Amino acid sequence: MLLYVARRLVSMVPVLLGISFITFALVTFAPGDAIRIMLGSETANVENVERMRRELGLDLPWYQQYVRYMTGVVQGNLGTSIVSRQPVAAQIAQRFPNTLVLTVSSMVVALGIAVPLGVLAAAKHHRVADYGAMTFAMIGVAMPNFWLGLVLLIVFGLELRWLPIRGIGSLDDGLWAYARHLILPAATLGTSLAALLTRLTRNTMLDVLGQDYVRTARAKGLRSGRVLYHHALRNALLPIVTTAGLQFGALLGGAIIVETIFSLPGLGLLSINAIRARDLPVMQGAVLVFAVCFMLVTLLTDLVYAAINPRIRYG
Amino acid sequence: MKLRAVALTLSLLALLLSAGSALAQQPGGTLRIAYTSIQQLDPYKTAANDEINAASLVFDALYVIGKDDFQPVPHLAESWRAIDDTTWEFTLRQGVTFQDDNEVFPAGQGREVTADDVVYSVERFLDVSTAFTLGNIASVEAVDRYTVRITTAEPDPFLIPDSNRLARVYIVPREAVEHFGEEGFARNPIGSGPFKLTSFVPDQSLRFVRNEDYWLPVHLDGVEFVFIPDPTVQLIAVEADEVDVITYVFNIDSVAQVEGTPGLSLHPRGGSYRGLGFNVTTAPFDEFEVRDAISKAVDIDAAVQAVVAPFGIRAYGQVPPWVEFEQDPTLEDLWSFDPDEALAILSEAGFEPGPNGVLQRDGVPLSFTIKTIAGSQVRVLTILVTQLQQLGIDARLQQQDLAVWAEDLQTGNDTGVFFNYSFAGTTGLYALFHSRNHGITNTAFYSNPEADALLDLASRSVDYEERNAAWLEAQRLIMADRAGIPLYFEFGYSIANDRVKDWVVPWGGLNLVTIENNVHLED
Amino acid sequence: MAESTLGPPHAASDSASRSRRSRVLDAYLRNRLAVVGSIVLVVLVGGALLAPWISPHDPLTMNLVNAYAPPGSEGHLLGTDNFGRDILSRLMHGARISLFIGLVVVSIAASIGTVLGLLAGYLGGWVDDLIMRAVEIFYAFPFLVLAIAVIAVFGPSIFNVMWVLGLVSWPLYARLVRAQVLALRSIEYVEAARASGMGALRVMFRHVLPNTLTPVVVAATFGIPEAILASAALGFLGMGVQPPTPEWGVMISEGKDFIRRAPYLITWPGVAIMLVVLGFNFVGDGLRDALDPRTQRKE
């Protein structure tokens, strides 16, 4: 088991190398650089900006820059932002919790919608409730994130004034005050995932309900609600949880737009601003953290899968 | 000189008045300001409005740009005078101290700001400022504890009135910069300004509290900057009363929506020049006729009317109404909307409709992509592009990231036409069209020795009449040459809710507490 | 996503395949949502295809004096935008663009993914390792960040949007096809074909490829709306199709500045996106259920 985990962790290295190289290449060969942006300002001090370019080593050939950067990364140094001249690691550490809280609460929303709807749809297979549940779930995915976010913002933030329009509060104001800020962003991001999970719950439940022991239980006269929850849902949870875990990556991606609309200073916003400003170290750092998260969640999901399902053994 | 004396009298008067009003009113309130991004607080190292606004609370500059006429108004310097054509002497206010109760100055031990601090700050500015250029400074020296002399290498009439030069030199204490280091100082700014930094997490939270020892009474209890990256959401936030102020409205359409909203007010001040630029060294825009025809093919008035008015006006030249130069009424005659004439000129130049309806010459279609960054111009240009297409000119629009746009233009812009703007005001004409700035800000690669000479003359002349005449003459030459097509001046606006009193739209930093105004909240 | 529903191979005789076809059709038609989805799609595709002839106005023609006409105004069923352009006409022409983008993106992704998946699954060894590493890289890369970065390099245009989205979404297909191939490799007739000395390529394309098509088609049905949503998101961020092209995401992006004054500027394109995505999802669900023998057994 430990060996398996270790092997998986080692196999992340080439993937991370690949990702860092792609990121590096994209930003390096993209037209425009951070220094150009500074020079583009009418008032820029050309001499001092050019000196800064040399000091940061941005005048070196790209492969030297890459080696310099990776040497730093190996030593645990993610470098310094070109734009703000502040350490990248500190910026990421500051923003990471925001994205994490957003994705986790979105997952909660998604599962909160998906599991009841999916069970309902399976129980009423091919009946009105089934269609209704599935349609409802799918509307969630069909509404573009950015559109739904804006609409929720206008309706609940501005017209009704029930909820704050910014996705971030302070824990100093108490847990509820903090959570209130998360409702709209988590709803926006969570509904986009709910359709997939509802469909999955429904199909898994249908599979389970078709299996012999459930039929037996039913035949024995157990009430169908009990069968549904005690026997079927329990067995269906495993694939639901694993698939949900695998969707964290999609959530991280969707976080970019939700973070923009709800003013949530997370990794998504950080990376998109870094691309726009051609702030290579920041973008590298953000993307690498994204990737590590994604792979760790995947690994964790696999382990959970193994733990719940005794038939699977990793050697 | 006379102006300065008036300013001084006025400043004394204002001081008395503000002291009086401080007694009369209940000061207080925390002002909430929306911002897009604030990563660091060193005012020398950023051209971003948000960062400059935030930093400016902590620091004082020698003077501020006055709220009504853009003339310098005394601040940390009580007065100044020209000793000769190249030497300025500033007299500092006495008894002003740097903020205390921090790592550098323990509580009760804020050191007095002296001439040495000004010397240090100017020198540091010359050394590390990436965002601004002070110019050719020969020397800066402390004559005595409260007197500083700045000598320029040649006469430099713009040093003081240009809001992007000496006005940007905030006075910083050497001890703090040395204690924290360059990067650390950007997170722990200490100055003599009206507000002290209390907490700063980049793009997340940023709070300031009143400096009780400030040399003017400070009405506000504190200032909070609220992170809202999306301009549309900023507007929703001010309507939902989650912030009090949007310092600078990015999108002119927002202004139109606020106009009728009860409880919100628009505060206009200054603005920006927006136009079309040609790279005059690329075919076919190296031909005057082609540039001229395009200027006649588009109905600029209609586009400006539809998109910008009344929050902007049609521009016939580059010199905006809010700088010291006069407006040249004769420029209007240089421009006309006449599509038939445009087609005739193009036909004369050899362009005829091709099989697909697109004008072409020797099999080469008249086809180009106008590169722009986001802003109201996207809508204006969308209209112009549509008009050009209807005439058989294959014009397209491409919105780019600032990075790409800047690089594209600086390296020659392969398609030859681009959106061009200037926020700097006073010296915009020089930046955009002087041949010295080729490939930096003169991305038209326009080069006209006569215009260069006029701009140089104006940049060194201490005589306003001469300066004005030369500047306007240069503008006329450049416009007649069609180095670009001026489109409009967009006015700058703050949006504030009506509880905010005495608000002044920022012009190179927030002016919350000056001898002219003192911002506070009132119910 | 569609991984859980891989059916067994179906290399059967003609009559059996015919009866299977009618069974599939039956199952599909029994799914009401799938039928509704098909109708929605037919209407949308019809509107898109016929847009140049049936749209009431030109989508680009501005009428500045008639800007912000509310829905239901004379001649403008859905109103006009800030330039006085007819929103219905823009939506119809926008449908062409969105559907086109969806189809092209999925074609690119499915082609790359299928070929690489076949190679990985069939050849195994280092080829498999290499391809699966690439798949992992693309999975671990936040997809929108990658797309935005690539657009930043090559510039925003409809062409770039299509290949970028195709490029970032192939790994799903590669995984599906690989899994299918692995399942097939040991199946007798493939073994037999190999034993009889058929070349690897021929075996792959003659016997393996056809059997991987079902999951790919199902995945593609879900891939189209995803591509439409993604291109709209890019358009919304100003990094996709450029104005004045009436792409739906661009319409929302342009309209959001007027959200208070004329909320319908973003409502209609939002609804349009919603309908098309719903349509494809319903059809996809129907297809999958109908093609999945397990579901059929249950009924």
Coordinates of N, CA, C and O in Angstrom, one line a residue, chain B residues 230-233 235-236 239 251 253-254 256-257 302-303 306-307 378-380 382-383 385-386 389-390 397-401 404, chain C residues 60-62 64 68 82-83 85 152-157 236-239 242-244 253-262:
Chain B
D230 N -14.0 42.7 -11.3 CA -14.8 42.9 -12.5 C -15.5 44.3 -12.5 O -16.2 44.6 -11.5
P231 N -15.3 45.1 -13.5 CA -15.9 46.4 -13.5 C -17.4 46.4 -13.4 O -18.0 47.3 -12.7
T232 N -18.1 45.5 -14.0 CA -19.5 45.4 -13.9 C -19.9 45.1 -12.5 O -20.9 45.7 -12.0
V233 N -19.2 44.3 -11.8 CA -19.5 43.9 -10.4 C -19.2 45.1 -9.5 O -19.9 45.3 -8.5
L235 N -19.7 48.1 -10.2 CA -20.9 49.0 -10.3 C -22.1 48.4 -9.5 O -22.8 49.1 -8.8
I236 N -22.3 47.1 -9.5 CA -23.3 46.5 -8.7 C -23.0 46.7 -7.2 O -23.9 46.9 -6.4
E239 N -24.0 50.1 -6.1 CA -25.4 50.2 -6.0 C -26.0 49.4 -4.8 O -26.9 49.8 -4.2
N251 N -15.6 51.7 -17.5 CA -16.5 51.6 -18.7 C -17.5 52.7 -18.7 O -18.4 52.8 -17.8
D253 N -20.2 53.0 -20.2 CA -21.6 52.6 -20.1 C -22.1 52.6 -18.7 O -23.3 52.8 -18.4
S254 N -21.2 52.3 -17.8 CA -21.6 52.3 -16.4 C -22.0 53.6 -16.0 O -23.0 53.8 -15.2
A256 N -23.6 55.9 -17.7 CA -24.9 56.1 -18.1 C -26.0 55.5 -17.2 O -27.0 56.0 -16.9
Q257 N -25.6 54.3 -16.7 CA -26.5 53.6 -15.8 C -26.6 54.3 -14.4 O -27.7 54.2 -13.8
A302 N -21.3 60.1 -35.4 CA -22.4 59.2 -35.0 C -21.9 58.2 -34.0 O -22.6 57.9 -33.1
A303 N -20.7 57.7 -34.2 CA -20.2 56.6 -33.3 C -20.0 57.2 -31.9 O -20.4 56.6 -30.9
A306 N -23.3 57.8 -30.3 CA -24.0 56.6 -29.9 C -23.4 55.9 -28.6 O -24.1 55.4 -27.8
V307 N -22.1 56.0 -28.5 CA -21.4 55.2 -27.5 C -21.0 56.1 -26.3 O -21.2 55.7 -25.2
V378 N -14.0 49.8 -28.0 CA -14.3 48.6 -28.7 C -15.7 48.8 -29.4 O -15.9 48.5 -30.5
R379 N -16.6 49.5 -28.7 CA -17.9 49.8 -29.3 C -17.8 50.8 -30.4 O -18.4 50.7 -31.4
V380 N -17.1 51.9 -30.1 CA -16.9 52.9 -31.2 C -16.3 52.3 -32.4 O -16.8 52.4 -33.5
T382 N -16.3 49.2 -33.3 CA -17.2 48.2 -33.9 C -18.1 48.9 -34.9 O -18.4 48.4 -36.0
I383 N -18.5 50.1 -34.5 CA -19.4 50.9 -35.5 C -18.5 51.3 -36.7 O -19.0 51.2 -37.8
V385 N -15.9 50.0 -37.9 CA -15.5 48.8 -38.8 C -16.7 48.4 -39.6 O -16.6 48.1 -40.8
T386 N -17.9 48.4 -39.0 CA -19.1 48.1 -39.8 C -19.3 49.1 -41.0 O -19.6 48.7 -42.1
Q389 N -16.7 48.3 -43.7 CA -17.1 47.1 -44.4 C -18.2 47.4 -45.5 O -18.1 46.9 -46.6
Q390 N -19.1 48.3 -45.1 CA -20.1 48.6 -46.0 C -19.6 49.3 -47.3 O -20.2 49.3 -48.3
L397 N -11.9 43.9 -36.4 CA -11.5 44.4 -35.1 C -11.0 43.3 -34.3 O -11.5 42.2 -34.4
Q398 N -9.9 43.5 -33.6 CA -9.4 42.4 -32.7 C -9.0 43.0 -31.4 O -8.2 43.9 -31.2
Q399 N -9.7 42.5 -30.4 CA -9.4 42.9 -29.0 C -8.3 42.1 -28.5 O -8.3 40.9 -28.5
Q400 N -7.2 42.7 -27.9 CA -6.1 42.0 -27.4 C -5.8 42.3 -26.0 O -6.3 43.3 -25.4
D401 N -5.1 41.4 -25.4 CA -4.5 41.7 -24.0 C -3.6 42.9 -24.1 O -2.9 43.0 -25.1
V404 N -0.1 41.8 -25.4 CA 0.0 41.6 -26.8 C 0.0 42.9 -27.6 O 0.7 43.1 -28.5
Chain C
L60 N -25.6 42.1 -38.4 CA -24.5 43.1 -38.1 C -25.0 44.5 -38.3 O -24.4 45.4 -37.9
T61 N -26.1 44.6 -39.0 CA -26.6 46.0 -39.3 C -27.0 46.7 -38.1 O -27.9 46.3 -37.3
M62 N -26.4 47.9 -37.9 CA -26.8 48.7 -36.7 C -27.9 49.7 -37.1 O -28.0 50.2 -38.2
L64 N -28.7 52.8 -34.8 CA -28.3 53.4 -33.5 C -29.5 54.1 -32.9 O -29.6 54.2 -31.7
Y68 N -31.7 49.4 -27.8 CA -32.4 49.0 -26.6 C -33.9 48.9 -26.8 O -34.6 49.1 -25.9
N82 N -27.5 47.2 -27.8 CA -27.0 48.6 -27.6 C -26.7 49.2 -28.9 O -26.5 50.5 -29.0
F83 N -26.5 48.5 -30.0 CA -26.3 49.1 -31.3 C -27.5 49.1 -32.2 O -27.5 49.4 -33.4
R85 N -29.0 46.4 -33.1 CA -29.1 45.2 -33.9 C -30.1 44.3 -33.4 O -30.3 44.2 -32.2
A152 N -3.6 33.3 -25.5 CA -2.7 34.5 -25.3 C -1.6 34.4 -26.3 O -1.1 35.4 -26.8
V153 N -1.1 33.2 -26.6 CA 0.0 33.1 -27.5 C -0.4 33.4 -29.0 O 0.2 34.1 -29.7
F154 N -1.5 32.7 -29.4 CA -1.8 32.8 -30.8 C -2.9 33.8 -31.2 O -3.2 34.0 -32.3
G155 N -3.4 34.4 -30.1 CA -4.4 35.5 -30.4 C -5.8 34.9 -30.5 O -6.0 33.8 -30.8
P156 N -6.8 35.8 -30.1 CA -8.1 35.3 -30.1 C -8.7 35.3 -31.5 O -8.7 36.4 -32.2
S157 N -9.3 34.2 -32.0 CA -10.0 34.2 -33.2 C -10.8 32.9 -33.2 O -10.5 32.0 -32.4
F236 N -16.7 35.3 -23.4 CA -17.1 36.1 -22.2 C -15.9 36.8 -21.7 O -15.9 38.0 -21.3
L237 N -14.8 36.1 -21.6 CA -13.5 36.7 -21.1 C -12.8 37.5 -22.1 O -11.7 38.0 -21.9
G238 N -13.4 37.7 -23.3 CA -12.8 38.5 -24.3 C -11.6 37.8 -25.0 O -10.8 38.3 -25.7
M239 N -11.6 36.4 -24.8 CA -10.5 35.7 -25.4 C -11.0 34.7 -26.4 O -10.3 33.7 -26.7
Q242 N -14.3 37.2 -31.8 CA -14.3 38.7 -31.6 C -15.5 39.3 -32.1 O -16.2 38.9 -33.1
P243 N -16.0 40.4 -31.5 CA -17.1 41.2 -32.0 C -16.7 41.8 -33.3 O -15.5 42.0 -33.5
P244 N -17.6 42.1 -34.2 CA -19.0 42.1 -34.0 C -19.7 40.7 -34.3 O -20.9 40.7 -34.4
S253 N -21.0 38.8 -23.0 CA -20.0 39.7 -22.6 C -20.3 41.2 -22.9 O -20.1 42.1 -22.1
E254 N -20.7 41.4 -24.2 CA -21.1 42.8 -24.5 C -22.3 43.3 -23.8 O -22.4 44.4 -23.4
G255 N -23.2 42.4 -23.5 CA -24.5 42.8 -22.9 C -24.3 43.0 -21.4 O -25.1 43.7 -20.8
K256 N -23.3 42.5 -20.8 CA -23.3 42.5 -19.3 C -23.0 43.9 -18.8 O -23.4 44.3 -17.7
D257 N -22.5 44.8 -19.6 CA -22.3 46.2 -19.2 C -23.6 46.9 -19.1 O -23.7 48.0 -18.6
F258 N -24.7 46.3 -19.7 CA -26.0 47.0 -19.7 C -27.0 46.2 -18.9 O -28.2 46.3 -19.1
I259 N -26.4 45.4 -18.0 CA -27.3 44.4 -17.3 C -28.4 45.1 -16.5 O -29.5 44.6 -16.4
R260 N -28.2 46.3 -16.1 CA -29.3 47.0 -15.4 C -30.3 47.7 -16.3 O -31.5 47.7 -16.0
R261 N -29.8 48.2 -17.4 CA -30.6 48.9 -18.3 C -31.4 48.0 -19.2 O -32.6 48.3 -19.4
A262 N -30.8 47.0 -19.6 CA -31.5 46.1 -20.6 C -31.1 44.6 -20.3 O -30.3 44.0 -21.0

